[in-house]
XYZ file of C-alpha atoms in Angstrom:
484
model
C 164.493 -90.497 4.836
C 163.608 -93.651 6.678
C 162.753 -96.840 4.742
C 161.184 -99.910 6.200
C 161.095 -103.333 4.646
C 157.966 -105.226 5.591
C 157.111 -108.899 5.494
C 153.539 -109.080 6.893
C 152.226 -112.351 8.370
C 149.656 -114.393 6.370
C 146.403 -112.557 5.824
C 144.631 -115.754 6.621
C 145.813 -117.186 9.994
C 144.870 -120.724 8.802
C 147.273 -120.521 5.875
C 151.006 -120.641 6.198
C 152.805 -117.551 5.054
C 154.508 -117.473 1.612
C 158.177 -118.378 1.327
C 159.554 -115.312 -0.547
C 162.959 -116.351 -1.775
C 162.169 -119.453 -3.809
C 158.758 -117.990 -4.167
C 156.509 -120.875 -5.081
C 155.811 -122.634 -1.727
C 154.716 -121.728 1.818
C 157.263 -121.549 4.639
C 158.841 -124.919 5.483
C 161.653 -123.434 7.476
C 162.785 -119.870 7.960
C 164.968 -118.391 5.132
C 166.767 -114.971 5.121
C 165.432 -112.978 2.195
C 168.875 -111.969 0.705
C 167.238 -110.293 -2.228
C 165.456 -107.606 -0.090
C 168.542 -107.432 2.227
C 170.685 -106.624 -0.816
C 168.364 -103.672 -1.670
C 168.551 -102.640 2.058
C 172.315 -102.669 1.753
C 172.189 -100.377 -1.211
C 169.987 -97.881 0.516
C 172.274 -97.958 3.518
C 175.172 -97.041 1.246
C 173.139 -94.082 0.173
C 172.910 -93.043 3.875
C 169.269 -93.744 4.248
C 167.941 -94.991 7.627
C 166.795 -98.603 6.971
C 164.900 -101.003 9.117
C 163.475 -104.613 8.610
C 160.206 -105.639 10.107
C 159.674 -109.354 9.519
C 156.303 -110.364 11.194
C 156.690 -113.981 9.856
C 160.131 -114.452 11.313
C 158.909 -112.973 14.673
C 155.759 -115.089 14.679
C 153.535 -112.089 14.915
C 149.859 -111.786 13.911
C 148.225 -109.491 11.455
C 146.775 -107.496 14.420
C 150.404 -106.977 15.516
C 151.194 -105.824 12.029
C 148.346 -103.233 12.095
C 149.413 -101.939 15.469
C 152.949 -101.446 14.084
C 151.830 -99.484 11.158
C 149.492 -97.418 13.357
C 152.362 -96.331 15.608
C 155.148 -96.190 12.981
C 155.062 -92.468 12.215
C 158.767 -92.218 11.400
C 158.836 -94.301 8.176
C 158.743 -92.354 4.883
C 158.752 -95.243 2.503
C 157.684 -98.976 2.895
C 159.067 -101.782 0.767
C 157.638 -105.175 -0.066
C 159.200 -108.216 -1.715
C 156.164 -109.965 -3.102
C 155.541 -113.379 -4.629
C 152.365 -114.916 -6.084
C 151.458 -116.668 -2.888
C 151.804 -113.510 -0.959
C 149.527 -111.233 -3.155
C 146.499 -111.444 -0.937
C 148.475 -110.800 2.142
C 150.379 -107.879 0.758
C 147.386 -106.171 -0.720
C 145.656 -106.426 2.721
C 148.776 -104.981 4.226
C 148.700 -102.143 1.769
C 145.169 -101.265 2.813
C 146.398 -101.096 6.405
C 149.121 -98.804 5.493
C 146.634 -96.494 3.549
C 144.421 -96.439 6.583
C 147.025 -94.953 8.861
C 149.700 -93.544 6.448
C 148.098 -92.363 3.233
C 150.968 -90.013 2.577
C 153.900 -92.538 2.507
C 155.263 -94.115 -0.579
C 155.003 -97.864 -0.790
C 157.248 -99.827 -3.235
C 156.580 -103.354 -4.433
C 159.347 -105.594 -5.830
C 159.566 -109.207 -6.860
C 157.905 -111.476 -9.459
C 154.317 -110.900 -8.318
C 154.254 -107.194 -8.898
C 156.390 -107.519 -11.960
C 153.704 -109.647 -13.767
C 150.661 -108.419 -11.880
C 151.452 -104.670 -11.620
C 147.871 -103.610 -12.089
C 146.830 -105.564 -8.934
C 149.253 -103.535 -6.756
C 148.760 -100.021 -8.269
C 145.751 -98.863 -6.158
C 146.909 -95.204 -5.640
C 149.418 -92.700 -6.878
C 151.909 -93.247 -3.915
C 152.335 -96.887 -4.660
C 155.027 -97.845 -7.181
C 156.059 -101.137 -8.685
C 159.689 -101.855 -9.424
C 159.654 -104.505 -12.142
C 162.235 -107.162 -12.789
C 165.852 -106.697 -11.461
C 165.504 -103.668 -9.371
C 168.962 -102.607 -7.854
C 169.550 -99.778 -10.368
C 166.008 -98.778 -10.256
C 165.811 -98.422 -6.473
C 168.765 -95.981 -6.496
C 167.272 -93.702 -9.007
C 163.685 -93.921 -7.467
C 164.594 -93.337 -3.903
C 166.946 -90.526 -4.728
C 163.954 -88.832 -6.619
C 161.557 -89.576 -3.781
C 163.890 -88.234 -1.094
C 164.236 -84.941 -3.057
C 160.549 -84.654 -3.950
C 161.792 -84.888 -7.578
C 160.137 -86.240 -10.694
C 160.287 -90.133 -11.051
C 158.081 -90.374 -14.164
C 161.056 -91.042 -16.473
C 162.803 -93.741 -14.347
C 163.051 -96.982 -16.234
C 161.710 -100.279 -14.801
C 158.791 -98.806 -12.836
C 155.061 -98.900 -13.045
C 152.896 -96.315 -11.426
C 149.419 -94.757 -11.532
C 148.842 -91.271 -12.896
C 145.444 -89.630 -13.400
C 143.928 -93.089 -12.805
C 145.953 -94.560 -15.767
C 148.654 -97.133 -15.237
C 152.024 -96.052 -16.774
C 154.503 -98.723 -17.565
C 157.954 -97.151 -18.174
C 160.465 -99.010 -20.418
C 162.581 -101.776 -18.707
C 165.795 -101.017 -16.867
C 168.945 -102.481 -18.451
C 170.103 -105.658 -16.697
C 173.137 -105.682 -14.467
C 176.129 -107.396 -16.050
C 178.737 -106.968 -13.278
C 177.168 -108.307 -10.050
C 180.431 -107.401 -8.252
C 179.232 -103.889 -8.150
C 176.396 -104.798 -5.675
C 177.011 -104.720 -1.876
C 176.600 -107.931 0.160
C 173.239 -108.241 1.790
C 172.558 -106.264 4.920
C 172.267 -109.363 7.186
C 172.656 -107.306 10.287
C 169.081 -106.256 9.916
C 167.916 -109.774 10.844
C 168.539 -111.992 13.768
C 170.811 -114.547 12.402
C 170.195 -117.057 15.330
C 166.622 -117.552 13.900
C 167.782 -119.317 10.698
C 168.669 -122.925 10.225
C 168.569 -125.387 7.337
C 167.556 -128.967 8.328
C 169.845 -130.349 5.495
C 172.907 -128.529 7.017
C 172.029 -128.963 10.651
C 174.539 -126.266 11.828
C 173.754 -122.720 12.859
C 173.940 -119.836 12.247
C 172.824 -120.343 8.675
C 172.438 -117.995 5.789
C 172.186 -118.016 1.992
C 174.199 -116.464 -0.745
C 173.738 -116.001 -4.521
C 176.586 -116.185 -6.913
C 174.787 -115.884 -10.270
C 171.461 -115.041 -11.816
C 169.389 -117.170 -14.258
C 170.504 -120.154 -16.317
C 170.642 -120.867 -20.044
C 168.114 -123.811 -20.256
C 164.540 -123.710 -21.530
C 162.534 -126.055 -19.257
C 158.929 -125.086 -20.021
C 157.605 -125.127 -16.369
C 160.482 -123.536 -14.724
C 160.088 -120.943 -11.983
C 163.544 -120.069 -10.669
C 164.253 -118.294 -7.474
C 162.126 -115.190 -6.976
C 164.609 -112.614 -8.135
C 165.732 -114.368 -11.221
C 162.020 -115.079 -12.051
C 161.277 -111.380 -11.771
C 164.207 -110.764 -13.982
C 162.996 -113.292 -16.484
C 159.492 -112.185 -16.542
C 160.564 -108.572 -17.294
C 162.898 -109.634 -20.053
C 160.541 -112.062 -21.617
C 157.729 -109.394 -21.668
C 160.024 -106.963 -23.617
C 162.281 -109.176 -25.765
C 160.481 -112.649 -25.821
C 163.678 -114.294 -24.537
C 165.300 -115.345 -21.276
C 167.741 -112.719 -19.898
C 171.519 -113.280 -20.134
C 173.296 -114.912 -17.189
C 175.121 -112.602 -14.774
C 177.737 -113.979 -12.423
C 179.896 -112.768 -9.606
C 183.646 -113.281 -9.774
C 185.096 -116.052 -7.736
C 187.028 -113.305 -5.746
C 183.899 -111.477 -4.863
C 182.158 -114.700 -3.633
C 185.225 -115.669 -1.646
C 185.185 -112.121 0.016
C 181.691 -112.610 1.147
C 182.433 -116.103 2.473
C 185.325 -114.537 4.452
C 183.050 -111.978 5.953
C 180.348 -114.522 6.895
C 182.960 -116.729 8.480
C 184.261 -113.814 10.555
C 180.749 -113.120 11.595
C 180.277 -116.660 12.894
C 178.230 -118.285 10.206
C 178.582 -122.028 10.179
C 176.300 -123.054 7.228
C 175.513 -121.582 3.869
C 172.909 -122.511 1.254
C 173.892 -121.448 -2.316
C 170.646 -120.310 -3.904
C 171.828 -120.039 -7.546
C 169.352 -121.607 -10.033
C 172.339 -123.468 -11.435
C 175.453 -123.157 -9.272
C 177.753 -125.818 -10.757
C 179.023 -124.847 -14.184
C 182.828 -125.578 -14.329
C 185.472 -127.148 -12.071
C 187.540 -124.027 -12.428
C 184.817 -121.854 -10.711
C 183.552 -124.513 -8.244
C 186.925 -125.563 -6.693
C 188.138 -122.268 -5.061
C 184.793 -121.423 -3.665
C 184.360 -124.986 -2.269
C 187.894 -124.852 -0.874
C 187.242 -121.477 0.750
C 184.136 -122.871 2.492
C 186.050 -125.910 3.799
C 188.840 -123.597 4.970
C 186.447 -121.840 7.270
C 184.714 -125.137 8.219
C 181.442 -124.035 6.809
C 179.033 -126.750 5.666
C 177.085 -125.894 2.625
C 174.680 -127.012 -0.122
C 173.628 -125.986 -3.675
C 171.390 -126.603 -6.595
C 172.636 -128.114 -9.766
C 171.593 -129.803 -13.050
C 172.326 -133.579 -13.087
C 174.203 -133.340 -16.354
C 176.779 -131.008 -14.701
C 177.834 -133.671 -12.181
C 180.934 -135.378 -13.268
C 183.426 -137.526 -11.369
C 185.830 -134.550 -10.687
C 182.857 -132.296 -9.728
C 181.470 -134.946 -7.258
C 185.014 -135.362 -5.822
C 185.336 -131.592 -5.180
C 181.930 -131.475 -3.478
C 182.670 -134.584 -1.353
C 186.052 -133.237 -0.250
C 184.914 -129.778 0.675
C 182.084 -129.946 3.151
C 179.108 -130.040 0.706
C 176.208 -131.639 2.613
C 173.569 -131.570 -0.056
C 173.091 -131.160 -3.818
C 169.583 -130.359 -4.969
C 169.025 -131.980 -8.397
C 166.016 -130.936 -10.535
C 164.915 -134.449 -11.470
C 161.249 -133.890 -12.243
C 160.670 -137.422 -13.639
C 162.565 -140.541 -14.537
C 160.467 -141.039 -17.655
C 162.454 -140.034 -20.798
C 159.373 -139.003 -22.835
C 158.249 -136.610 -20.056
C 161.818 -135.330 -19.770
C 161.803 -134.642 -23.464
C 158.336 -132.963 -23.437
C 159.250 -130.492 -20.701
C 162.578 -129.681 -22.605
C 164.702 -130.710 -19.787
C 167.496 -131.605 -22.199
C 168.767 -134.652 -20.295
C 167.933 -138.363 -19.956
C 166.868 -140.453 -16.989
C 170.184 -142.258 -17.204
C 172.094 -139.043 -16.845
C 170.135 -138.265 -13.731
C 170.842 -141.774 -12.389
C 174.532 -141.512 -13.091
C 174.738 -138.171 -11.294
C 173.050 -139.566 -8.205
C 175.402 -142.578 -8.179
C 178.564 -140.523 -8.542
C 177.550 -138.163 -5.850
C 176.717 -140.934 -3.377
C 179.998 -142.570 -4.392
C 181.753 -139.374 -3.010
C 179.415 -139.315 -0.018
C 177.526 -136.143 -1.094
C 173.895 -136.295 0.194
C 171.462 -135.962 -2.713
C 168.065 -134.203 -2.713
C 165.773 -134.924 -5.580
C 163.280 -132.405 -6.729
C 160.446 -134.244 -8.426
C 157.561 -132.472 -10.207
C 154.305 -134.428 -10.521
C 152.102 -133.700 -13.572
C 154.654 -131.686 -15.527
C 153.340 -133.130 -18.768
C 150.083 -134.557 -20.097
C 152.106 -137.736 -20.610
C 152.088 -138.206 -16.914
C 150.015 -141.106 -15.534
C 149.691 -143.024 -12.169
C 152.249 -145.403 -13.541
C 154.846 -142.790 -14.468
C 154.582 -141.162 -11.050
C 154.799 -144.595 -9.341
C 157.858 -145.497 -11.477
C 159.556 -142.143 -10.660
C 159.080 -142.587 -6.808
C 160.197 -146.215 -6.989
C 163.422 -145.234 -8.783
C 164.063 -142.544 -6.222
C 163.672 -145.127 -3.430
C 165.804 -147.637 -5.282
C 168.637 -145.093 -5.677
C 168.380 -144.357 -1.907
C 168.149 -140.622 -2.302
C 168.828 -138.722 0.986
C 165.842 -136.308 0.498
C 163.009 -135.894 -2.006
C 160.972 -132.778 -2.580
C 157.657 -133.682 -4.229
C 155.715 -130.767 -5.832
C 152.928 -130.558 -8.297
C 153.497 -128.475 -11.333
C 151.859 -125.148 -11.450
C 151.236 -123.163 -14.613
C 152.992 -120.010 -13.469
C 152.146 -117.062 -15.779
C 155.162 -116.102 -17.834
C 156.203 -119.752 -18.444
C 155.798 -121.748 -21.603
C 153.885 -124.281 -19.651
C 151.266 -121.696 -18.649
C 150.627 -120.898 -22.361
C 150.358 -124.554 -23.260
C 148.187 -125.365 -20.235
C 145.796 -122.428 -20.830
C 145.345 -123.225 -24.460
C 144.490 -126.840 -23.783
C 142.142 -126.150 -20.872
C 144.236 -127.980 -18.227
C 143.961 -125.221 -15.649
C 141.227 -125.698 -12.982
C 138.965 -122.700 -13.170
C 140.436 -121.591 -16.551
C 143.344 -119.456 -15.343
C 146.104 -119.491 -12.745
C 145.477 -118.816 -9.126
C 148.277 -118.735 -6.464
C 148.814 -122.273 -5.394
C 151.126 -124.103 -2.924
C 152.742 -126.569 -5.096
C 153.852 -128.677 -2.085
C 150.255 -129.507 -1.354
C 147.650 -128.495 -3.944
C 147.069 -128.730 -7.682
C 145.246 -126.501 -10.310
C 146.396 -128.782 -13.198
C 144.022 -131.438 -14.466
C 144.477 -133.804 -17.403
C 142.062 -136.023 -19.124
C 143.573 -139.126 -17.546
C 144.930 -137.589 -14.411
C 142.922 -134.887 -12.538
C 144.000 -132.455 -9.938
C 142.548 -134.426 -6.986
C 144.473 -137.529 -8.033
C 147.622 -135.594 -8.227
C 147.087 -134.200 -4.714
C 146.402 -137.692 -3.220
C 149.479 -139.134 -4.983
C 151.581 -136.266 -3.716
C 150.424 -136.872 -0.136
C 150.782 -140.630 -0.139
C 153.990 -140.797 -1.951
C 155.434 -138.376 0.632
C 154.273 -140.641 3.334
C 155.697 -143.716 1.707
C 159.100 -142.106 1.020
C 159.577 -140.294 4.430
C 158.118 -142.873 6.736
C 160.096 -145.879 5.446
C 162.064 -147.551 8.258
C 165.223 -147.398 6.090
C 164.814 -143.682 5.602
C 164.088 -142.971 9.252
C 167.101 -144.921 10.349
C 169.392 -143.218 7.824
C 168.182 -139.858 9.088
C 168.496 -140.643 12.757
C 172.163 -141.616 12.276
C 172.916 -138.138 10.879
C 171.525 -136.175 13.870
C 173.906 -135.085 16.501
C 171.372 -133.547 18.946
C 167.714 -133.452 19.810
C 167.608 -129.832 18.558
C 168.655 -131.007 15.077
C 166.001 -133.629 15.085
C 163.275 -131.288 16.181
C 164.072 -128.809 13.398
C 164.105 -131.516 10.761
C 160.856 -133.050 12.129
C 159.159 -129.544 12.012
C 160.172 -129.097 8.369
C 159.028 -132.605 7.472
C 155.649 -131.910 9.179
C 155.216 -128.792 7.044
C 155.807 -130.923 3.916
C 153.386 -133.587 4.833
C 150.466 -131.770 6.398
C 148.063 -129.960 4.105
C 147.497 -126.317 4.593
C 143.945 -124.964 4.233
C 143.401 -123.639 0.665
C 143.038 -119.965 0.627
C-alpha cells in the first residue's frame, strides 16, 4: 500500500498558503511539518511505502498539483494535515482527487477537520482522524490495507449511507517516547531556515504537548490544538500534558547533529518548565554547536533559567505577552502581570538572550487605541529584538469564541478563516476591525523601520544570504495579502 502526504498550493494564487504547523497564519518562512512527518514515520515503521508531495515548498501551482494527481496512479491513500486557513484549498484539492481517483481513500488530520468534520466528509472514501491521531492512524491504515472494517475505530469520523458517523474519541498518548522521530528524510532539509536562527539546515522538534494554563484566546500549535479541540468536545476540559523524557529528546538531538542540522526551533507551546529538564537539553544542543530557540511563558523566566539559555546557544525566546495592560491580562486569564513580563525581558537581555514578543491586538473589549499604543511603546522602550503583532481571532473551540459570539463582536456573526497577521474579524463598540487592521500595519512599520532596530539587526547578519531571508520574512509580515 502506497500512502502520499499532500500539501497543495493555495487555491487562490493571490493568497499566500496557510502555515500548517502553528496553524493560524499564512507562510512567513518555510517550516517542516513535523506533525505529518511523525505520522509518516509511523507508517514507514509499518512497512508501508510513503512519499511526501509538498507543492508549497516546491513553489508549484495548483495546475501542477492537478497534473500530479492525474498521473499519480500508484497512490492508494492520500493524507492531508489541515488547518483553518487551508480549508478552502484542501477541499478544492479533494475535488481534484475525486475527479481522477474516486477509488482512493483520503484522510484528513489536524485542527480544521477535527472541528469541521462535516465540511470534509463529502464521500464514503474520505475519513477524518480527529484530535491526536498517532494511535488512530495505525489502526485505520491497517484496516484499509486489509480491506477490513474500520467502523469501530475510535477517533474517526466518516460518512455512511449519507449520514456522518462520529466514533468515540481515541485515548490520548501518555508516553510520547513511544513515537518515532519525524521522517525528515522525506523533505529537502536545505529548503528550511529560520531568520531568527540564521544557520542552516534548520528543523523543528516538539518535546511536549499542551500546557496547563487557561488563556481564553489561545490557539496552540496545530497538533495540540487538534488534541485540545477533541478533548474539550468530549470532556469539557483541556487535555493532560504529555512530555517526552529528557533522554528521548537528547537522542533526537544527537541524530539531528549527525545528519548535519545546525539550527533547531523547539515548538512546544510552553517549553520551559523546570531547570532540571531544561539544563541537559540545552547543554546537549550546545555540545553539538546547534543554535536554537523556544517558546515560553514570561513567569517561567528566572535568573537561573536565563543563565542556562544564555550560556547554551539559545538565540531567541518567544514570550506570549499579548498586552502590557494589567486589566487586559486579567480579562484574558493570562495569570501574570505586566511587571512579570518586563522582569522576564530584562533578565533575558541581561544574559544576552534575544527576546521576541508576541503581542495580540484586540484580545479584550477593554482594548483601546491608547492601550495598544502603550503596549507598543513599552515593547520599544524595552528594546525587544523582535515583535510579532497579531490581531485576536475568535477561533472556534476557544472560550473567547464563545464570549465574542454571544456579544456580537464577530464581523458577519461567526468565525471565518482569517490571517491574524493582517486581518481582523473582531469589532468592538469603541474599536472596530478596520481600526485594528490599520493599527497593526502602522505599528509594524513603526517598530521594524526604526533606525535603532535596523542597525541592531544589521549587526547580527553574517552574510547577505542571512539578510535576504530575514528581509523576505519581514516583507511577508508587513505587506497585506488579499483577503480570500
